[in-house]
Tab-separated table of C-alpha atoms in Angstrom:
chain	number	residue	atom	x	y	z
A	13	MET	CA	-30.630	94.854	105.745
A	14	PRO	CA	-27.453	95.119	103.879
A	15	GLU	CA	-27.963	96.600	100.188
A	16	ARG	CA	-27.760	93.975	97.424
A	17	ILE	CA	-25.069	94.277	94.262
A	18	ALA	CA	-25.166	93.432	91.220
A	19	LEU	CA	-21.916	93.326	89.291
A	20	ILE	CA	-21.649	93.943	85.432
A	21	GLY	CA	-17.906	92.764	84.651
A	22	ALA	CA	-16.108	90.199	85.410
A	23	GLY	CA	-12.409	91.430	84.134
A	24	ARG	CA	-9.427	92.311	86.966
A	25	VAL	CA	-11.396	95.503	88.748
A	26	GLY	CA	-14.702	93.658	88.635
A	27	GLY	CA	-12.844	90.525	90.674
A	28	HIS	CA	-10.694	91.980	92.840
A	29	LEU	CA	-13.323	94.361	94.087
A	30	GLY	CA	-16.185	92.005	94.079
A	31	ARG	CA	-13.956	90.015	95.964
A	32	ARG	CA	-13.620	92.697	98.551
A	33	LEU	CA	-17.393	93.420	98.629
A	34	HIS	CA	-17.343	89.883	99.515
A	35	GLN	CA	-15.532	89.481	102.243
A	36	ALA	CA	-16.811	92.669	103.625
A	37	GLY	CA	-20.234	91.726	103.636
A	38	TRP	CA	-22.066	92.746	101.062
A	39	PRO	CA	-24.365	90.330	99.350
A	40	ILE	CA	-23.243	90.234	95.188
A	41	VAL	CA	-26.883	88.770	93.878
A	42	GLN	CA	-25.075	88.245	90.314
A	43	VAL	CA	-22.434	88.501	87.813
A	44	TYR	CA	-22.776	89.444	84.516
A	45	SER	CA	-20.176	89.128	81.651
A	46	ARG	CA	-20.117	88.713	78.036
A	47	ASN	CA	-18.004	85.662	78.937
A	48	PRO	CA	-20.543	83.306	80.865
A	49	ASP	CA	-17.701	81.317	81.659
A	50	LYS	CA	-15.874	84.226	83.290
A	51	ALA	CA	-19.151	85.033	84.895
A	52	LYS	CA	-19.926	81.660	86.657
A	53	SER	CA	-16.127	81.605	87.586
A	54	LEU	CA	-16.162	84.659	89.733
A	55	ALA	CA	-19.923	84.519	90.958
A	56	ALA	CA	-18.864	80.844	92.649
A	57	GLN	CA	-16.214	82.941	94.245
A	58	LEU	CA	-19.262	85.273	95.375
A	59	GLY	CA	-21.997	83.089	96.297
A	60	ALA	CA	-23.809	84.764	93.362
A	61	GLY	CA	-26.007	84.032	90.305
A	62	PHE	CA	-24.464	84.324	87.167
A	63	THR	CA	-25.725	84.970	83.997
A	64	GLY	CA	-23.793	86.133	80.479
A	65	ASP	CA	-26.976	87.530	79.056
A	66	LEU	CA	-27.381	90.908	79.293
A	67	ASN	CA	-31.288	90.756	79.279
A	68	ALA	CA	-31.313	88.352	82.179
A	69	ILE	CA	-29.605	90.879	84.398
A	70	SER	CA	-31.072	90.484	87.538
A	71	ARG	CA	-34.045	93.693	88.400
A	72	ASP	CA	-33.718	92.777	92.195
A	73	ALA	CA	-30.778	94.730	92.803
A	74	ASP	CA	-29.962	98.258	94.761
A	75	LEU	CA	-26.537	99.114	93.436
A	76	TYR	CA	-25.374	97.719	89.427
A	77	ILE	CA	-20.954	97.851	88.994
A	78	LEU	CA	-19.868	98.227	85.754
A	79	ALA	CA	-16.535	96.914	85.618
A	80	VAL	CA	-16.142	96.451	82.392
A	81	SER	CA	-14.071	98.343	79.333
A	82	ASP	CA	-14.021	102.412	79.371
A	83	ASP	CA	-15.243	101.382	75.602
A	84	ALA	CA	-18.248	99.161	76.537
A	85	ILE	CA	-19.431	101.568	79.500
A	86	GLY	CA	-22.137	103.381	77.111
A	87	GLU	CA	-22.984	100.719	75.171
A	88	VAL	CA	-24.026	98.156	78.067
A	89	ALA	CA	-25.596	100.815	80.215
A	90	GLY	CA	-27.709	101.728	77.273
A	91	ALA	CA	-28.312	98.198	77.076
A	92	LEU	CA	-29.253	97.666	80.744
A	93	PRO	CA	-33.251	96.470	80.791
A	94	LEU	CA	-33.834	98.576	84.509
A	95	PRO	CA	-36.021	100.816	85.299
A	96	PRO	CA	-34.485	104.505	84.904
A	97	ASP	CA	-34.366	104.668	89.069
A	98	LYS	CA	-31.962	102.298	89.723
A	99	LEU	CA	-28.433	103.293	90.843
A	100	VAL	CA	-25.939	102.307	87.989
A	101	VAL	CA	-21.871	103.282	88.719
A	102	HIS	CA	-18.703	102.615	86.852
A	103	THR	CA	-15.461	102.268	87.799
A	104	SER	CA	-13.471	104.271	85.300
A	105	GLY	CA	-10.769	107.065	85.784
A	106	ALA	CA	-11.106	108.253	81.912
A	107	THR	CA	-15.184	108.024	81.648
A	108	PRO	CA	-17.701	111.223	82.570
A	109	SER	CA	-20.070	109.418	84.149
A	110	ASP	CA	-22.541	111.584	81.262
A	111	GLU	CA	-22.233	108.038	79.622
A	112	LEU	CA	-24.616	106.648	82.400
A	113	HIS	CA	-26.263	109.680	82.825
A	114	ASN	CA	-27.664	109.566	79.247
A	115	ARG	CA	-29.718	106.248	80.718
A	116	PHE	CA	-30.189	106.688	84.437
A	117	ALA	CA	-31.582	109.444	86.265
A	118	ARG	CA	-30.044	107.392	90.024
A	119	TYR	CA	-25.605	107.132	88.311
A	120	GLY	CA	-21.841	107.474	89.890
A	121	VAL	CA	-18.702	106.712	89.734
A	122	PHE	CA	-16.451	104.223	92.240
A	123	TYR	CA	-13.049	104.687	90.923
A	124	PRO	CA	-10.433	102.890	93.058
A	125	LEU	CA	-7.005	104.650	91.632
A	126	GLN	CA	-4.999	101.842	91.190
A	127	THR	CA	-3.454	99.086	88.421
A	128	PHE	CA	-4.755	96.393	88.813
A	129	SER	CA	-2.848	92.910	87.712
A	130	ALA	CA	-4.059	89.535	87.375
A	131	ASP	CA	-1.856	87.880	89.500
A	132	ARG	CA	-1.077	90.691	92.631
A	133	GLU	CA	-3.930	90.621	95.453
A	134	PRO	CA	-4.743	94.416	95.763
A	135	ASP	CA	-4.857	95.799	99.392
A	136	PHE	CA	-7.639	98.009	99.504
A	137	SER	CA	-6.715	99.571	102.368
A	138	ASN	CA	-4.390	101.811	100.714
A	139	ILE	CA	-6.124	101.992	97.388
A	140	PRO	CA	-7.811	105.828	97.153
A	141	ILE	CA	-11.656	105.282	96.401
A	142	CYS	CA	-13.064	108.237	94.092
A	143	LEU	CA	-16.393	108.744	94.556
A	144	PHE	CA	-19.027	110.795	92.792
A	145	ALA	CA	-23.027	109.749	92.752
A	146	ALA	CA	-25.659	112.336	91.200
A	147	ASP	CA	-27.832	111.850	94.332
A	148	THR	CA	-27.202	112.413	97.963
A	149	ALA	CA	-28.607	108.598	98.742
A	150	GLY	CA	-26.511	107.029	96.273
A	151	TYR	CA	-23.238	108.822	97.398
A	152	ASP	CA	-24.208	107.827	100.993
A	153	LEU	CA	-24.449	104.286	99.634
A	154	LEU	CA	-20.886	104.633	97.817
A	155	GLU	CA	-18.842	106.108	100.746
A	156	ARG	CA	-20.615	103.168	102.797
A	157	LEU	CA	-18.748	100.762	100.164
A	158	ALA	CA	-15.471	102.465	100.247
A	159	ARG	CA	-15.222	102.005	104.282
A	160	SER	CA	-16.239	98.746	104.685
A	161	LEU	CA	-13.354	98.083	101.918
A	162	GLY	CA	-11.254	100.158	104.506
A	163	SER	CA	-10.043	102.247	101.735
A	164	PRO	CA	-9.742	105.980	101.579
A	165	TYR	CA	-12.210	107.882	99.542
A	166	TYR	CA	-12.379	111.168	98.397
A	167	ALA	CA	-15.553	113.218	96.251
A	168	VAL	CA	-14.145	113.478	93.314
A	169	ASP	CA	-16.138	115.457	90.201
A	170	ASP	CA	-15.861	114.060	86.425
A	171	ARG	CA	-13.349	116.964	85.824
A	172	GLN	CA	-11.061	116.405	88.739
A	173	ARG	CA	-11.521	112.864	87.940
A	174	PHE	CA	-10.077	113.601	84.336
A	175	VAL	CA	-7.299	115.433	85.672
A	176	LEU	CA	-6.187	112.920	87.791
A	177	HIS	CA	-6.526	110.268	85.249
A	178	VAL	CA	-3.975	112.809	82.981
A	179	ALA	CA	-1.408	113.159	86.665
A	180	ALA	CA	-1.796	109.414	87.081
A	181	VAL	CA	-0.262	108.816	83.426
A	182	PHE	CA	2.493	111.110	84.503
A	183	VAL	CA	3.536	109.160	87.984
A	184	ASN	CA	2.578	105.525	86.315
A	185	ASN	CA	2.647	105.165	82.451
A	186	PHE	CA	5.409	107.754	81.972
A	187	THR	CA	7.239	106.703	85.141
A	188	ASN	CA	7.282	103.106	83.771
A	189	TYR	CA	8.510	104.213	80.119
A	190	LEU	CA	11.887	105.490	82.566
A	191	TYR	CA	11.833	102.794	84.127
A	192	GLN	CA	12.284	100.824	80.881
A	193	VAL	CA	14.576	103.202	79.233
A	194	GLY	CA	16.935	102.561	82.149
A	195	GLU	CA	16.471	99.263	81.911
A	196	ASP	CA	17.468	99.455	77.998
A	197	ILE	CA	20.396	101.214	78.969
A	198	ALA	CA	21.821	98.976	81.550
A	199	HIS	CA	21.405	95.941	79.102
A	200	SER	CA	23.423	97.787	76.283
A	201	GLU	CA	26.059	97.470	78.821
A	202	GLN	CA	25.289	93.989	79.914
A	203	LEU	CA	24.499	95.429	83.332
A	204	SER	CA	21.378	93.411	85.191
A	205	PHE	CA	18.589	95.874	85.593
A	206	ASP	CA	18.308	94.233	89.415
A	207	LEU	CA	20.912	96.846	89.667
A	208	LEU	CA	18.229	99.338	89.302
A	209	ARG	CA	15.753	97.930	91.103
A	210	PRO	CA	16.121	98.965	94.882
A	211	LEU	CA	16.929	102.148	93.542
A	212	ILE	CA	13.168	102.917	92.206
A	213	LEU	CA	11.529	101.323	94.841
A	214	GLU	CA	13.413	103.397	97.620
A	215	THR	CA	12.626	106.802	95.495
A	216	ALA	CA	9.312	105.844	95.086
A	217	GLN	CA	8.955	105.072	98.921
A	218	LYS	CA	10.845	108.552	99.944
A	219	ILE	CA	7.692	110.461	98.560
A	220	GLN	CA	4.902	108.443	100.411
A	221	SER	CA	5.675	110.608	103.310
A	222	ALA	CA	7.390	113.955	101.493
A	223	SER	CA	6.785	115.933	98.439
A	224	PRO	CA	9.181	115.079	95.420
A	225	ALA	CA	10.090	118.443	95.108
A	226	ALA	CA	11.882	118.203	98.252
A	227	MET	CA	12.944	114.539	97.328
A	228	GLN	CA	14.625	115.430	94.189
A	229	THR	CA	18.922	114.337	94.057
A	230	GLY	CA	20.812	114.480	90.869
A	231	PRO	CA	23.197	116.044	88.334
A	232	ALA	CA	20.140	118.547	87.340
A	233	ILE	CA	18.664	120.015	90.449
A	234	ARG	CA	22.643	120.437	91.798
A	235	GLY	CA	23.810	122.265	88.223
A	236	ASP	CA	26.389	120.118	88.040
A	237	ALA	CA	26.723	120.955	84.043
A	238	ALA	CA	29.366	119.153	83.463
A	239	THR	CA	27.999	115.858	84.418
A	240	VAL	CA	24.607	116.720	82.372
A	241	GLU	CA	26.846	117.279	79.369
A	242	ARG	CA	28.876	114.244	79.677
A	243	HIS	CA	25.512	112.354	80.514
A	244	LEU	CA	24.411	113.684	76.950
A	245	ALA	CA	27.197	112.941	74.976
A	246	TYR	CA	27.041	109.558	76.047
A	247	LEU	CA	23.435	109.541	74.207
A	248	ALA	CA	24.688	110.995	71.183
A	249	ASP	CA	23.321	107.947	69.273
A	250	ARG	CA	20.375	107.470	70.951
A	251	PRO	CA	18.806	110.874	69.937
A	252	GLU	CA	15.336	110.132	71.472
A	253	TYR	CA	16.866	109.409	75.032
A	254	ALA	CA	19.264	112.618	74.360
A	255	GLU	CA	16.040	114.853	74.028
A	256	LEU	CA	14.227	113.171	76.889
A	257	TYR	CA	17.099	113.468	79.297
A	258	ARG	CA	17.138	117.476	78.135
A	259	MET	CA	13.632	117.846	78.806
A	260	LEU	CA	13.336	116.475	82.234
A	261	THR	CA	16.535	118.435	82.741
A	262	LYS	CA	15.620	121.192	81.810
A	263	GLY	CA	12.029	120.695	83.918
A	264	ILE	CA	13.826	120.256	86.960
A	265	ASN	CA	15.850	123.085	86.311
A	266	ALA	CA	12.805	125.348	86.155
A	267	GLU	CA	11.641	124.416	89.322
A	268	MET	CA	15.125	125.733	90.943
A	269	GLY	CA	13.774	129.127	89.896
B	3	MET	CA	43.405	89.594	111.454
B	4	PRO	CA	40.265	91.352	109.796
B	5	GLU	CA	41.408	94.657	107.974
B	6	ARG	CA	41.493	97.635	109.233
B	7	ILE	CA	39.277	100.820	107.464
B	8	ALA	CA	39.682	104.382	107.525
B	9	LEU	CA	36.585	106.803	106.343
B	10	ILE	CA	37.604	109.536	104.900
B	11	GLY	CA	34.139	111.576	104.989
B	12	ALA	CA	31.549	111.852	107.680
B	13	GLY	CA	28.534	112.812	105.481
B	14	ARG	CA	25.237	110.618	104.210
B	15	VAL	CA	26.978	107.459	102.961
B	16	GLY	CA	30.281	107.468	105.107
B	17	GLY	CA	28.051	107.476	108.194
B	18	HIS	CA	25.322	104.652	106.958
B	19	LEU	CA	28.534	102.865	105.083
B	20	GLY	CA	30.679	103.185	108.353
B	21	ARG	CA	27.431	101.803	111.178
B	22	ARG	CA	26.829	99.448	108.620
B	23	LEU	CA	30.784	97.812	108.427
B	24	HIS	CA	31.505	98.871	112.045
B	25	GLN	CA	28.192	96.442	112.982
B	26	ALA	CA	29.958	93.815	110.445
B	27	GLY	CA	32.626	93.853	112.999
B	28	TRP	CA	34.807	95.277	110.421
B	29	PRO	CA	37.413	97.331	112.659
B	30	ILE	CA	37.158	101.275	111.902
B	31	VAL	CA	40.627	102.656	112.979
B	32	GLN	CA	39.651	106.688	112.427
B	33	VAL	CA	36.969	108.872	110.824
B	34	TYR	CA	37.866	111.865	108.376
B	35	SER	CA	36.179	114.974	107.978
B	36	ARG	CA	36.947	118.568	107.173
B	37	ASN	CA	34.316	119.322	110.054
B	38	PRO	CA	36.006	117.832	112.865
B	39	ASP	CA	32.479	117.557	114.985
B	40	LYS	CA	30.958	115.504	112.222
B	41	ALA	CA	34.325	113.202	112.354
B	42	LYS	CA	34.162	113.231	116.593
B	43	SER	CA	30.344	112.295	116.299
B	44	LEU	CA	30.600	109.901	113.685
B	45	ALA	CA	33.692	108.185	115.052
B	46	ALA	CA	32.165	108.316	118.466
B	47	GLN	CA	29.678	105.544	116.912
B	48	LEU	CA	32.049	103.353	115.444
B	49	GLY	CA	34.791	103.040	118.325
B	50	ALA	CA	37.228	104.653	115.635
B	51	GLY	CA	39.332	107.778	116.499
B	52	PHE	CA	39.234	111.231	114.668
B	53	THR	CA	40.545	114.271	112.709
B	54	GLY	CA	39.716	117.224	110.750
B	55	ASP	CA	42.993	117.371	109.701
B	56	LEU	CA	44.056	115.113	106.417
B	57	ASN	CA	47.980	115.667	107.340
B	58	ALA	CA	46.796	113.758	110.584
B	59	ILE	CA	45.080	110.800	108.704
B	60	SER	CA	46.575	107.110	110.140
B	61	ARG	CA	49.385	105.391	108.019
B	62	ASP	CA	48.019	102.240	109.793
B	63	ALA	CA	44.778	101.601	107.871
B	64	ASP	CA	44.734	98.509	105.335
B	65	LEU	CA	41.614	100.433	103.484
B	66	TYR	CA	40.479	103.947	103.182
B	67	ILE	CA	36.977	104.663	101.668
B	68	LEU	CA	36.652	107.745	100.254
B	69	ALA	CA	32.939	108.691	100.914
B	70	VAL	CA	33.395	112.844	100.055
B	71	SER	CA	31.256	114.650	97.593
B	72	ASP	CA	32.682	113.497	93.834
B	73	ASP	CA	33.933	117.082	93.461
B	74	ALA	CA	36.526	116.568	96.599
B	75	ILE	CA	37.309	113.312	95.305
B	76	GLY	CA	40.684	114.138	92.988
B	77	GLU	CA	41.527	117.049	95.315
B	78	VAL	CA	41.597	114.793	98.800
B	79	ALA	CA	43.128	111.488	97.158
B	80	GLY	CA	46.171	114.113	96.694
B	81	ALA	CA	46.624	115.220	99.505
B	82	LEU	CA	46.235	112.021	101.477
B	83	PRO	CA	49.632	111.561	103.248
B	84	LEU	CA	49.933	107.760	102.547
B	85	PRO	CA	52.492	105.722	100.474
B	86	PRO	CA	51.468	105.059	97.089
B	87	ASP	CA	50.661	101.212	97.712
B	88	LYS	CA	47.815	101.934	99.851
B	89	LEU	CA	44.568	100.528	98.711
B	90	VAL	CA	42.337	103.414	98.350
B	91	VAL	CA	38.361	103.348	96.958
B	92	HIS	CA	35.953	105.955	96.476
B	93	THR	CA	32.330	105.040	96.850
B	94	SER	CA	31.143	108.023	93.755
B	95	GLY	CA	28.703	106.851	90.544
B	96	ALA	CA	29.741	109.901	88.929
B	97	THR	CA	33.392	109.569	88.973
B	98	PRO	CA	36.254	107.305	86.930
B	99	SER	CA	38.460	105.891	89.507
B	100	ASP	CA	41.309	107.508	87.430
B	101	GLU	CA	41.284	110.309	90.069
B	102	LEU	CA	43.022	107.565	92.573
B	103	HIS	CA	44.701	106.308	90.194
B	104	ASN	CA	47.274	109.467	89.950
B	105	ARG	CA	47.818	108.927	93.002
B	106	PHE	CA	47.967	105.654	94.077
B	107	ALA	CA	48.887	101.908	92.345
B	108	ARG	CA	46.431	100.106	94.724
B	109	TYR	CA	42.920	101.840	93.859
B	110	GLY	CA	39.228	100.891	93.139
B	111	VAL	CA	35.858	102.044	93.350
B	112	PHE	CA	32.703	100.545	96.456
B	113	TYR	CA	29.884	102.222	94.759
B	114	PRO	CA	26.724	101.528	96.769
B	115	LEU	CA	23.716	102.177	94.416
B	116	GLN	CA	20.849	103.852	96.156
B	117	THR	CA	19.808	107.223	97.210
B	118	PHE	CA	20.817	108.063	100.414
B	119	SER	CA	18.802	110.062	103.254
B	120	ALA	CA	19.892	111.669	106.609
B	121	ASP	CA	16.674	110.434	108.296
B	122	ARG	CA	16.007	106.906	106.182
B	123	GLU	CA	18.071	104.146	107.577
B	124	PRO	CA	19.252	102.246	104.342
B	125	ASP	CA	18.878	98.328	103.931
B	126	PHE	CA	22.051	97.109	102.617
B	127	SER	CA	20.737	93.904	101.952
B	128	ASN	CA	18.749	95.430	98.987
B	129	ILE	CA	21.921	98.013	98.181
B	130	PRO	CA	23.839	96.176	95.108
B	131	ILE	CA	27.307	97.316	95.690
B	132	CYS	CA	29.414	98.160	92.409
B	133	LEU	CA	32.905	96.841	93.081
B	134	PHE	CA	36.139	97.384	90.513
B	135	ALA	CA	39.721	97.504	92.072
B	136	ALA	CA	42.906	97.618	90.290
B	137	ASP	CA	44.265	94.660	92.120
B	138	THR	CA	42.996	91.056	92.471
B	139	ALA	CA	43.769	91.503	96.747
B	140	GLY	CA	42.068	94.647	96.684
B	141	TYR	CA	39.003	93.211	94.736
B	142	ASP	CA	38.648	90.418	97.354
B	143	LEU	CA	38.613	92.847	99.992
B	144	LEU	CA	35.673	94.616	98.533
B	145	GLU	CA	34.067	91.759	98.223
B	146	ARG	CA	34.621	90.435	101.474
B	147	LEU	CA	33.655	93.888	102.806
B	148	ALA	CA	30.197	93.500	100.370
B	149	ARG	CA	29.373	90.140	101.298
B	150	SER	CA	29.330	91.203	104.738
B	151	LEU	CA	26.908	93.854	104.776
B	152	GLY	CA	24.282	91.308	103.227
B	153	SER	CA	24.600	93.342	99.818
B	154	PRO	CA	24.400	91.877	96.715
B	155	TYR	CA	27.533	92.912	94.623
B	156	TYR	CA	28.581	93.067	91.118
B	157	ALA	CA	31.774	93.996	89.290
B	158	VAL	CA	31.394	97.255	87.515
B	159	ASP	CA	33.985	98.894	85.535
B	160	ASP	CA	33.774	102.526	84.582
B	161	ARG	CA	32.567	102.991	81.838
B	162	GLN	CA	29.346	100.121	83.248
B	163	ARG	CA	29.251	102.399	86.689
B	164	PHE	CA	29.179	105.557	84.299
B	165	VAL	CA	26.315	104.304	82.041
B	166	LEU	CA	24.332	103.198	85.200
B	167	HIS	CA	24.638	106.843	86.513
B	168	VAL	CA	22.972	107.832	82.934
B	169	ALA	CA	20.206	105.161	83.330
B	170	ALA	CA	20.243	106.046	87.734
B	171	VAL	CA	18.955	109.151	86.522
B	172	PHE	CA	16.317	108.619	84.214
B	173	VAL	CA	14.409	105.579	86.850
B	174	ASN	CA	15.513	108.619	89.909
B	175	ASN	CA	15.776	111.541	89.555
B	176	PHE	CA	13.289	111.962	85.973
B	177	THR	CA	10.936	109.729	87.867
B	178	ASN	CA	10.868	111.637	91.080
B	179	TYR	CA	10.169	114.550	88.425
B	180	LEU	CA	7.276	113.028	87.050
B	181	TYR	CA	5.580	112.493	90.117
B	182	GLN	CA	6.433	115.978	90.927
B	183	VAL	CA	4.229	116.869	87.420
B	184	GLY	CA	1.627	114.705	88.470
B	185	GLU	CA	1.390	116.383	92.067
B	186	ASP	CA	1.396	119.849	90.207
B	187	ILE	CA	-1.470	118.946	88.437
B	188	ALA	CA	-3.355	117.606	91.496
B	189	HIS	CA	-3.003	120.607	93.174
B	190	SER	CA	-4.185	122.699	90.547
B	191	GLU	CA	-7.579	120.992	90.732
B	192	GLN	CA	-7.535	121.105	94.795
B	193	LEU	CA	-6.747	117.132	95.186
B	194	SER	CA	-4.665	115.596	97.437
B	195	PHE	CA	-1.544	114.347	96.141
B	196	ASP	CA	-1.879	111.379	98.486
B	197	LEU	CA	-4.572	109.791	95.707
B	198	LEU	CA	-1.443	109.305	93.700
B	199	ARG	CA	0.964	107.797	96.553
B	200	PRO	CA	-0.048	104.289	96.404
B	201	LEU	CA	-0.129	104.083	92.800
B	202	ILE	CA	3.195	105.967	92.437
B	203	LEU	CA	4.054	102.665	95.147
B	204	GLU	CA	2.852	99.898	92.956
B	205	THR	CA	4.133	100.907	90.120
B	206	ALA	CA	7.715	100.514	91.558
B	207	GLN	CA	6.515	97.612	93.005
B	208	LYS	CA	5.334	95.748	90.056
B	209	ILE	CA	8.688	95.772	88.197
B	210	GLN	CA	10.453	94.266	91.000
B	211	SER	CA	9.911	91.320	89.561
B	212	ALA	CA	8.697	91.705	86.066
B	213	SER	CA	10.153	94.052	83.417
B	214	PRO	CA	8.576	97.848	82.481
B	215	ALA	CA	7.833	97.164	79.359
B	216	ALA	CA	5.786	94.056	80.005
B	217	MET	CA	4.039	96.043	82.679
B	218	GLN	CA	3.093	99.234	80.580
B	219	THR	CA	-0.437	99.944	80.919
B	220	GLY	CA	-2.508	103.407	79.991
B	221	PRO	CA	-3.837	105.366	76.656
B	222	ALA	CA	-0.323	105.072	75.000
B	223	ILE	CA	0.115	101.708	74.783
B	224	ARG	CA	-3.432	101.147	74.609
B	225	GLY	CA	-3.105	103.209	71.230
B	226	ASP	CA	-5.465	105.007	72.859
B	227	ALA	CA	-5.677	108.247	70.506
B	228	ALA	CA	-8.994	110.307	71.569
B	229	THR	CA	-7.731	109.639	75.612
B	230	VAL	CA	-4.140	111.152	74.569
B	231	GLU	CA	-5.960	113.814	72.369
B	232	ARG	CA	-8.452	114.792	75.532
B	233	HIS	CA	-5.450	115.217	77.960
B	234	LEU	CA	-3.570	117.400	75.260
B	235	ALA	CA	-5.874	119.931	74.975
B	236	TYR	CA	-6.558	119.877	79.031
B	237	LEU	CA	-2.413	120.314	78.924
B	238	ALA	CA	-2.345	123.351	75.945
B	239	ASP	CA	-2.073	125.766	78.655
B	240	ARG	CA	1.299	123.760	80.383
B	241	PRO	CA	3.188	123.761	77.044
B	242	GLU	CA	6.135	122.330	78.796
B	243	TYR	CA	3.933	119.257	80.068
B	244	ALA	CA	2.304	119.091	77.299
B	245	GLU	CA	5.509	118.468	75.289
B	246	LEU	CA	6.804	116.069	77.897
B	247	TYR	CA	3.718	113.829	77.380
B	248	ARG	CA	3.975	114.410	73.651
B	249	MET	CA	7.601	113.050	73.667
B	250	LEU	CA	6.796	109.890	76.353
B	251	THR	CA	3.786	108.893	74.118
B	252	LYS	CA	5.970	108.612	71.471
B	253	GLY	CA	8.723	106.617	73.487
B	254	ILE	CA	5.944	104.224	74.641
B	255	ASN	CA	4.659	103.964	70.861
B	256	ALA	CA	7.760	103.392	69.640
B	257	GLU	CA	8.325	100.176	71.853
B	258	MET	CA	5.343	98.648	70.104
B	259	GLY	CA	6.586	98.680	66.876
């Protein structure tokens, strides 16, 4: 008989993950959200019960998935009215598993390394799942879960997951900020950001099958000092962009040795 | 009768652009490369003549497209044995059109704003072409060219094209460097870059239909100072990454106002 899952949290991650698990045939017995309407709405999609009351969490599930905000993980885990031998996992990249260990002997992490939006359907076959569990049986279950979603999965311990989170900030948040800088610069000359969008996509697509170092182009890697100087002269009245330009150019040059 | 094109340069841009123009039905009368074998090979694909000798450039074409390296544009334009009323354009984002103006009365720019690789077939329907021409008839021809490739096109003057090039460095070269930083950090903990690739693609896909500012996520925009501090502590033994982290976080924070 397949393991019964309780979903604690009905936000973006809980919603997307819950629907995909349901679709893969896992019985979701209950959805909790502190907002009962959100719990009810997601539960209806999953054929599950729902509650807005932590004390009414079902004791009948085999796996409890905490898909709540990072800040709430410790508090919610502490308040779950469950025996300490229940398997409880969170879905956070940034949170150590200790936050669950304080309360449960069987704990783990099921972290989909992707950015989720409310209005974009995620493709789980292309979402790496980082798995950790304190016990072998727990890990086996998480592995079956990931496999049933069609997702690539990796054993990732707390330290590695933390470091991945640092790396993800560079390739996602900081990259997105550079897109914003590009948009700002283009707009300052009455140019549409549409001119830059295809370049952005192509750059991301190119490194799907190659190493970024091998794909670098542009004035810095070419050692084209004259162009770098002309660009910096243009940026002179935006010192924060000029400083960023200098630092990133220095980083690319350092790679050249 | 369609205008006859001579292609000066048989590198990545000349190759991809030449094949697409040929496919769209434009007669390519001649291909020049200082490497006669490259000229011959591309010319064979385009049903064109070829030469490795600038003095043997055909006088019969209506449009001369210079797809040579930025550094060579001025020199090649100066050496073209053509009457000064011929229409000559280059394909460079970084080079002012002056380099042609010095030599030709009818000059312009046909700049595909994309990064071209030898082994990736470009999709011209998704490549913005930046057009400039000194005369109206010249501009009309460039517009017909871009339209026949199925490409979106924009009138972009020298100053705007220069600024676009600055913006492109931010969203392409610098972004690619951040991918490299992410790969380096992941590898330092024995983690595959495959874990980050889907996140990179999703981030680029998300802003295809949205503004990057609206899509920002992560600790900086959330004002999560504790996570920022933990990340910086981890990066302490990589001061150049820590400095970059600090500067980009400051940039994201500044956007929050």
